[in-house]
PDB file of C-alpha atoms in Angstrom:
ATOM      1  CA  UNK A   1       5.226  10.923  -4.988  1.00 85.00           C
ATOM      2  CA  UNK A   2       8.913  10.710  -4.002  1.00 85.00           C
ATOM      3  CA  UNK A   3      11.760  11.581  -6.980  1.00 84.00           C
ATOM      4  CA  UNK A   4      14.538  13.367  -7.047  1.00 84.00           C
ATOM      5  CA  UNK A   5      13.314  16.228  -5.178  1.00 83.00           C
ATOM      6  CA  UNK A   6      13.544  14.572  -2.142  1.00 84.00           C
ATOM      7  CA  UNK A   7      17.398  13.507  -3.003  1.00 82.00           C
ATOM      8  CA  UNK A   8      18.870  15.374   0.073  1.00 86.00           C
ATOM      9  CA  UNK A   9      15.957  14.184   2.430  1.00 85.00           C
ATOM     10  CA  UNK A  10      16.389  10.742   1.718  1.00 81.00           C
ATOM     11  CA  UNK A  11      18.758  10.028   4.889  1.00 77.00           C
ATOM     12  CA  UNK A  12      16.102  11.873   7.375  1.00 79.00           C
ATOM     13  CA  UNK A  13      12.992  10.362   6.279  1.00 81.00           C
ATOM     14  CA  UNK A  14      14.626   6.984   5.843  1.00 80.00           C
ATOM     15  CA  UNK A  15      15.438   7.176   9.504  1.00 77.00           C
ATOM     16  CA  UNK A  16      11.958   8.709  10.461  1.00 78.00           C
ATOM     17  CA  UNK A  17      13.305  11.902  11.141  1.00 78.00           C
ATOM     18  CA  UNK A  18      11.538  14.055   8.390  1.00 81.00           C
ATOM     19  CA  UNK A  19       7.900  13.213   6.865  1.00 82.00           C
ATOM     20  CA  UNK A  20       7.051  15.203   3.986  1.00 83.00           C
ATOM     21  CA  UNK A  21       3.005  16.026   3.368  1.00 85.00           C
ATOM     22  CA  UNK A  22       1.994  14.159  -0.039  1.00 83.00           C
ATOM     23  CA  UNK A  23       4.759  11.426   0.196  1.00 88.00           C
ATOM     24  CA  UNK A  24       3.268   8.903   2.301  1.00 83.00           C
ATOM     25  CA  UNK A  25       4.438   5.762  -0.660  1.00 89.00           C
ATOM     26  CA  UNK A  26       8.073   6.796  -0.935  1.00 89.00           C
ATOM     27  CA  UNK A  27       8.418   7.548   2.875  1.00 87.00           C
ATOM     28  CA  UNK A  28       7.092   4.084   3.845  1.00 88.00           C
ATOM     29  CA  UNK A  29       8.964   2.441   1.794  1.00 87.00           C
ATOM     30  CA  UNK A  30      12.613   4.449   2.386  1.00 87.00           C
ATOM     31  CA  UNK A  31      11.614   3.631   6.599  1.00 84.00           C
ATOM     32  CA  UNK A  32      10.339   0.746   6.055  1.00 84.00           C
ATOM     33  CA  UNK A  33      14.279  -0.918   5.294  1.00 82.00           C
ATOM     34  CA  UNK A  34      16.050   2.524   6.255  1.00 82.00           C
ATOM     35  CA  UNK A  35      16.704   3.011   2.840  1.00 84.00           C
ATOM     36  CA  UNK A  36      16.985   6.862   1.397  1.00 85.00           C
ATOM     37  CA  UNK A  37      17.270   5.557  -2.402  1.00 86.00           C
ATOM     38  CA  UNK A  38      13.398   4.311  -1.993  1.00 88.00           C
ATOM     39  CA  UNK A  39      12.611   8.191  -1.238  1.00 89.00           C
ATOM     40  CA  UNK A  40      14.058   8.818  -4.543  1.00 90.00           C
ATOM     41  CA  UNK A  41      12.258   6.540  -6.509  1.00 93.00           C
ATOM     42  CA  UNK A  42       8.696   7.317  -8.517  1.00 94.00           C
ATOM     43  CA  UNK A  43       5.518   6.753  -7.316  1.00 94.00           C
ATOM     44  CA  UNK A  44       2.036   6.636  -8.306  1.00 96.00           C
ATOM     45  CA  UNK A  45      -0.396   5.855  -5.530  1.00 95.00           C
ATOM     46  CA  UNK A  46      -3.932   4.844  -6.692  1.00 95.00           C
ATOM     47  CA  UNK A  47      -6.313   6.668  -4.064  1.00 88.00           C
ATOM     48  CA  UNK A  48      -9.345   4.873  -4.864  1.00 83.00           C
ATOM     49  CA  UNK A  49     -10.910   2.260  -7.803  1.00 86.00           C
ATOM     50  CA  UNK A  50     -14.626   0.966  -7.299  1.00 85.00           C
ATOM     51  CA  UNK A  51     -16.610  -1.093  -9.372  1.00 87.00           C
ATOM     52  CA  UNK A  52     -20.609  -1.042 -10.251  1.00 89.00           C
ATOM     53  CA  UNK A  53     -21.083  -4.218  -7.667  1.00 88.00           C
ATOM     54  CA  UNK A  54     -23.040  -5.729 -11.024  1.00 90.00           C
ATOM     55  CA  UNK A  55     -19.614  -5.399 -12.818  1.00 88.00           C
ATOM     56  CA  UNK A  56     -17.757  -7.022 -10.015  1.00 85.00           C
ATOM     57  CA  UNK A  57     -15.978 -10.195 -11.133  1.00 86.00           C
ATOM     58  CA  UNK A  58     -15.937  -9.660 -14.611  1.00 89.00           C
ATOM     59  CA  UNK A  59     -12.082  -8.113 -14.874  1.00 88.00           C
ATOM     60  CA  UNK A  60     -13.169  -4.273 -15.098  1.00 91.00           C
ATOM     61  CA  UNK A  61     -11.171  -3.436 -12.347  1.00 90.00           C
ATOM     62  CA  UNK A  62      -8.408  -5.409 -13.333  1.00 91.00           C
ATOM     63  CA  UNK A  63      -8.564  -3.742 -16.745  1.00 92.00           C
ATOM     64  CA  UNK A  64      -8.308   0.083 -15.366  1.00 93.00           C
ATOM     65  CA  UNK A  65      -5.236  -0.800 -13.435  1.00 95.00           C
ATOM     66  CA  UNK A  66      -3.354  -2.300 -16.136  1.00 95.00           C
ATOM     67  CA  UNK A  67      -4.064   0.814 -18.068  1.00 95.00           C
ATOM     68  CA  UNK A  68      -2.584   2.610 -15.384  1.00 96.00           C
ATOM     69  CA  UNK A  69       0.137   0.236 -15.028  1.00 96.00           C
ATOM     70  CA  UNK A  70       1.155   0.523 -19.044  1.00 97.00           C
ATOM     71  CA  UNK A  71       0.633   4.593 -18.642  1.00 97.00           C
ATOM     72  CA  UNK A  72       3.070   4.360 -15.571  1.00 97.00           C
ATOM     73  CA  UNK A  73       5.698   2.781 -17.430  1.00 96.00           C
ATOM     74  CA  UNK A  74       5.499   5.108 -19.818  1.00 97.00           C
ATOM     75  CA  UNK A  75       6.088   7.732 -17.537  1.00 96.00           C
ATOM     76  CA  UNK A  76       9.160   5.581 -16.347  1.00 96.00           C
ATOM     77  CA  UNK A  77       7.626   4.936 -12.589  1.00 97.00           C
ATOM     78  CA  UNK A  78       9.123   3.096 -10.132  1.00 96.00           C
ATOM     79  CA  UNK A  79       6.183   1.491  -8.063  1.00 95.00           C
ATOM     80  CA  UNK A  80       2.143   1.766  -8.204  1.00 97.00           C
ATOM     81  CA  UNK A  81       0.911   2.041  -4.477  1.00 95.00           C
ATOM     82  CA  UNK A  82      -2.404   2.178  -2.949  1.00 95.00           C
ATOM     83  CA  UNK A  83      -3.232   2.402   0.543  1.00 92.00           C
ATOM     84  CA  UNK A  84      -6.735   1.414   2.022  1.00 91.00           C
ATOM     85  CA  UNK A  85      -8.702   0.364   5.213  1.00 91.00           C
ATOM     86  CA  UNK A  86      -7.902  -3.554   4.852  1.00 93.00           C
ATOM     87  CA  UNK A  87     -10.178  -6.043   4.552  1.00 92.00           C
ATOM     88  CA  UNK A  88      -9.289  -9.044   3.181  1.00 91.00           C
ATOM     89  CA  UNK A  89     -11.414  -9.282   0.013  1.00 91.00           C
ATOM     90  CA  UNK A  90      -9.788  -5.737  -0.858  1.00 91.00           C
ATOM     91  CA  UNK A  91      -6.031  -7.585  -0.339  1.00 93.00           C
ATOM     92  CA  UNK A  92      -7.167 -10.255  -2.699  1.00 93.00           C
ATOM     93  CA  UNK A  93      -8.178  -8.037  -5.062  1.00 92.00           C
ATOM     94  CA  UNK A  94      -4.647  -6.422  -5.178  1.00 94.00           C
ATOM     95  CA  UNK A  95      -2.875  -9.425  -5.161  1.00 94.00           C
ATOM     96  CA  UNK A  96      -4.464 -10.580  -7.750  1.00 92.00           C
ATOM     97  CA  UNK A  97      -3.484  -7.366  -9.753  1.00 93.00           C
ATOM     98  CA  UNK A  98       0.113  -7.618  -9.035  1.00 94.00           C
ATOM     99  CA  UNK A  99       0.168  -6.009  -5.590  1.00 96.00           C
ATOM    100  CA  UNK A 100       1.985  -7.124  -2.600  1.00 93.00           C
ATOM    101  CA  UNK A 101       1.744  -6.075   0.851  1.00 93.00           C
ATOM    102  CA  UNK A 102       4.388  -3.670   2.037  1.00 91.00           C
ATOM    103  CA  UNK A 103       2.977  -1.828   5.897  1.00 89.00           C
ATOM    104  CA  UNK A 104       0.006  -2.663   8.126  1.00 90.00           C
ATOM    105  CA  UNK A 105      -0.882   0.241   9.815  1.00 88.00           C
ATOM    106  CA  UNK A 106      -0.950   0.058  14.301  1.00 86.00           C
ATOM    107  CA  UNK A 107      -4.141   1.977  14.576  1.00 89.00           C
ATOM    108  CA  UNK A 108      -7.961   1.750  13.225  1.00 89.00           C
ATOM    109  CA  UNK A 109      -8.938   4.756  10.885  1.00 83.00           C
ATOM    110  CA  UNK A 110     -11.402   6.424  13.147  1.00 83.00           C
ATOM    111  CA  UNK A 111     -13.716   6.926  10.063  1.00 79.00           C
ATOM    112  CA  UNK A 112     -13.555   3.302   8.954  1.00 83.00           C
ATOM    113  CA  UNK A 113     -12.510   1.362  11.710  1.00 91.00           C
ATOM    114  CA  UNK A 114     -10.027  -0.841   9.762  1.00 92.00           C
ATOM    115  CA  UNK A 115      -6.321  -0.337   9.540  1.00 92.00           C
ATOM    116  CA  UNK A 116      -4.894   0.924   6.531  1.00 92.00           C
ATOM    117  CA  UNK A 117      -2.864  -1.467   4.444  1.00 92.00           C
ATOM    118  CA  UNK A 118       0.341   0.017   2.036  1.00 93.00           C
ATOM    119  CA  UNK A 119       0.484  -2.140  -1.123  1.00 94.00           C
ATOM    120  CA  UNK A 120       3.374  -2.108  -3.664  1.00 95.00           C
ATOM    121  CA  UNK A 121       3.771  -2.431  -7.241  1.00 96.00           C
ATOM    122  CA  UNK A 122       7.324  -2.768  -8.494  1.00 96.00           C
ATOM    123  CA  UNK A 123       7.915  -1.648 -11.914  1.00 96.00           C
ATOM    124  CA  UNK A 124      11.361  -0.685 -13.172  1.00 95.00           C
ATOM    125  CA  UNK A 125      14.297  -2.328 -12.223  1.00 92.00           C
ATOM    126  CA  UNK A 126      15.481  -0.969  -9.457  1.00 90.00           C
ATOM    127  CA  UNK A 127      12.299  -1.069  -8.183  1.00 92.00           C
ATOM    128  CA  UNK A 128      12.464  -4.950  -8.497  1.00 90.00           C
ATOM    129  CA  UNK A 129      15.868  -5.001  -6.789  1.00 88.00           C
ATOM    130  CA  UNK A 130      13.959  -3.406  -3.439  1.00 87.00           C
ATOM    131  CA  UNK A 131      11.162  -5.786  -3.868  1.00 88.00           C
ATOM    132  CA  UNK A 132      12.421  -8.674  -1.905  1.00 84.00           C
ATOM    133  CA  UNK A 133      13.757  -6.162   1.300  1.00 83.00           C
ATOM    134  CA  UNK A 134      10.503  -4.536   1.276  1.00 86.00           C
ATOM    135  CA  UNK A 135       8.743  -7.990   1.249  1.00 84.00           C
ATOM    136  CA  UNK A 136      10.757  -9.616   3.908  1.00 81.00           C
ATOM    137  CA  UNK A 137      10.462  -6.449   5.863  1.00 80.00           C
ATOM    138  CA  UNK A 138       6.890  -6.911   6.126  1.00 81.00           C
ATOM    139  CA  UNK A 139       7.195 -10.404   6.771  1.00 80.00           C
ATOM    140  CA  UNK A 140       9.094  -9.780  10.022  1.00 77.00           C
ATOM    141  CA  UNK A 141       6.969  -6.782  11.150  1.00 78.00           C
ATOM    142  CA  UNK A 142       3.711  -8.977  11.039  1.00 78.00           C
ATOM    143  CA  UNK A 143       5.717 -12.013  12.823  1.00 72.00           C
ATOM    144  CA  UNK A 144       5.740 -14.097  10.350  1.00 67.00           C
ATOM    145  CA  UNK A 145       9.371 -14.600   9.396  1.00 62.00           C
ATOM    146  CA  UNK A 146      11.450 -17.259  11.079  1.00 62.00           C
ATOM    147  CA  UNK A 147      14.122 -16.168  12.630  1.00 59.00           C
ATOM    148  CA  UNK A 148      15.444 -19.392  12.318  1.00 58.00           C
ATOM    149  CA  UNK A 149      16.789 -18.637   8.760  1.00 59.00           C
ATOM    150  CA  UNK A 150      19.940 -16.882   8.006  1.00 61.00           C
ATOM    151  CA  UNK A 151      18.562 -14.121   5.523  1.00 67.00           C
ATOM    152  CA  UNK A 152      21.132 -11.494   4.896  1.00 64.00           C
ATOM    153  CA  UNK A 153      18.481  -9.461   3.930  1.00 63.00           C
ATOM    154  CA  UNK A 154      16.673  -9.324   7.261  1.00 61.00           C
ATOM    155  CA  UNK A 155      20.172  -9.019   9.026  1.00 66.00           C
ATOM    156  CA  UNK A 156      20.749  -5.602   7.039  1.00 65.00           C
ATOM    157  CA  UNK A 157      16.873  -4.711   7.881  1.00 64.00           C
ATOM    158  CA  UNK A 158      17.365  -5.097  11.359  1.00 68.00           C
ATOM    159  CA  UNK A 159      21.051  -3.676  11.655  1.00 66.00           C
ATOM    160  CA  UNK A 160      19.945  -0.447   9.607  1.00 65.00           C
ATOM    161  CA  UNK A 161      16.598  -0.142  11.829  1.00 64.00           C
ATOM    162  CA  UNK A 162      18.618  -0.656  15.402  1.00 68.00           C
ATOM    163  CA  UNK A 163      21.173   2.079  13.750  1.00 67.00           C
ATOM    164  CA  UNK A 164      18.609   4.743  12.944  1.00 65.00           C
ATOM    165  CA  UNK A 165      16.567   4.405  16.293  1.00 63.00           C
ATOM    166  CA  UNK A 166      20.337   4.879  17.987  1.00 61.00           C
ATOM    167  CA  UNK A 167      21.018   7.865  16.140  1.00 61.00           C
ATOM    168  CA  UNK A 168      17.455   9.352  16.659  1.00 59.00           C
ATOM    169  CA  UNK A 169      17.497   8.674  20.741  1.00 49.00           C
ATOM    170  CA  UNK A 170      21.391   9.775  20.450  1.00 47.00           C
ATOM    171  CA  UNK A 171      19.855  13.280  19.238  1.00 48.00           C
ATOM    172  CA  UNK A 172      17.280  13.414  22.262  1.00 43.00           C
TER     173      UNK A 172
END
């Protein structure tokens, strides 16, 4: 997902104007802070990884995604993603391989009835640099930053975000 072939789209689906079928990592993230580099950047979302529930526990999960992990880097990618109806044993599970939360869907999956959850993996640099936007970003979207604190980081979350909603209700 996402790389240089979406270099001139980055602007539009940072702003929410374009979604491209097949992107859904790179597009989150590039919205999620109104930032077109993130559309730019490689991705590798991991649709699905399921244990023998007799195997559960024992690090064989764990194991397969650091294979993937090393493979990725290989492949010089930016960020592993995986997306999935949440539940919170499925968060720990992630967390505990290195993932971190990055969008909580609005609505219930009508097959599963759970929201889906957008986790994040950074692995190059400028992946890394992202990494604290993207996780403060998600902080104040679930309500639980304090807006007490005088984050620079948030400020440019919130200034981009109020821009790109002006521009896209300027173009109604």
């Amino acid at each position: 997902e996402g790389g240089e072939r979406l270099a001139g789209l980055g602007p539009d689906i940072a702003c929410g104007k374009r979604r491209i079928k097949g992107h859904l990592s790179a597009q989150s993230a590039a919205s999620l802070i109104v930032e077109p580099a993130l559309a730019t950047h490689q991705y590798w979302r991991i649709g699905r990884i399921a244990t023998a529930s007799m195997f559960r526990g024992q690090g064989v999960g764990t194991s397969l995604l650091k294979v993937i992990r090393d493979y990725a880097r290989q492949y010089k990618v930016d960020w592993l993603a995986t997306s999935f109806g949440h539940t919170s044993e499925l968060e720990r599970f992630w967390q505990h391989s290195g993932f971190w939360p990055a969008r909580l869907g609005q609505k219930a999956d009508k097959a599963s009835g759970l929201v889906s959850l957008l986790m994040l993996q950074s692995l190059s640099t400028g992946a890394a640099e992202q990494r604290q936007a993207l996780s403060e970003a998600y902080q104040l979207d679930q309500g639980q930053y304090r807006m007490d604190s005088q984050s620079a980081v948030v400020s440019a979350i919130v200034t981009r975000r109020l821009n790109a909603f002006c521009c896209q209700t300027l173009a109604l």
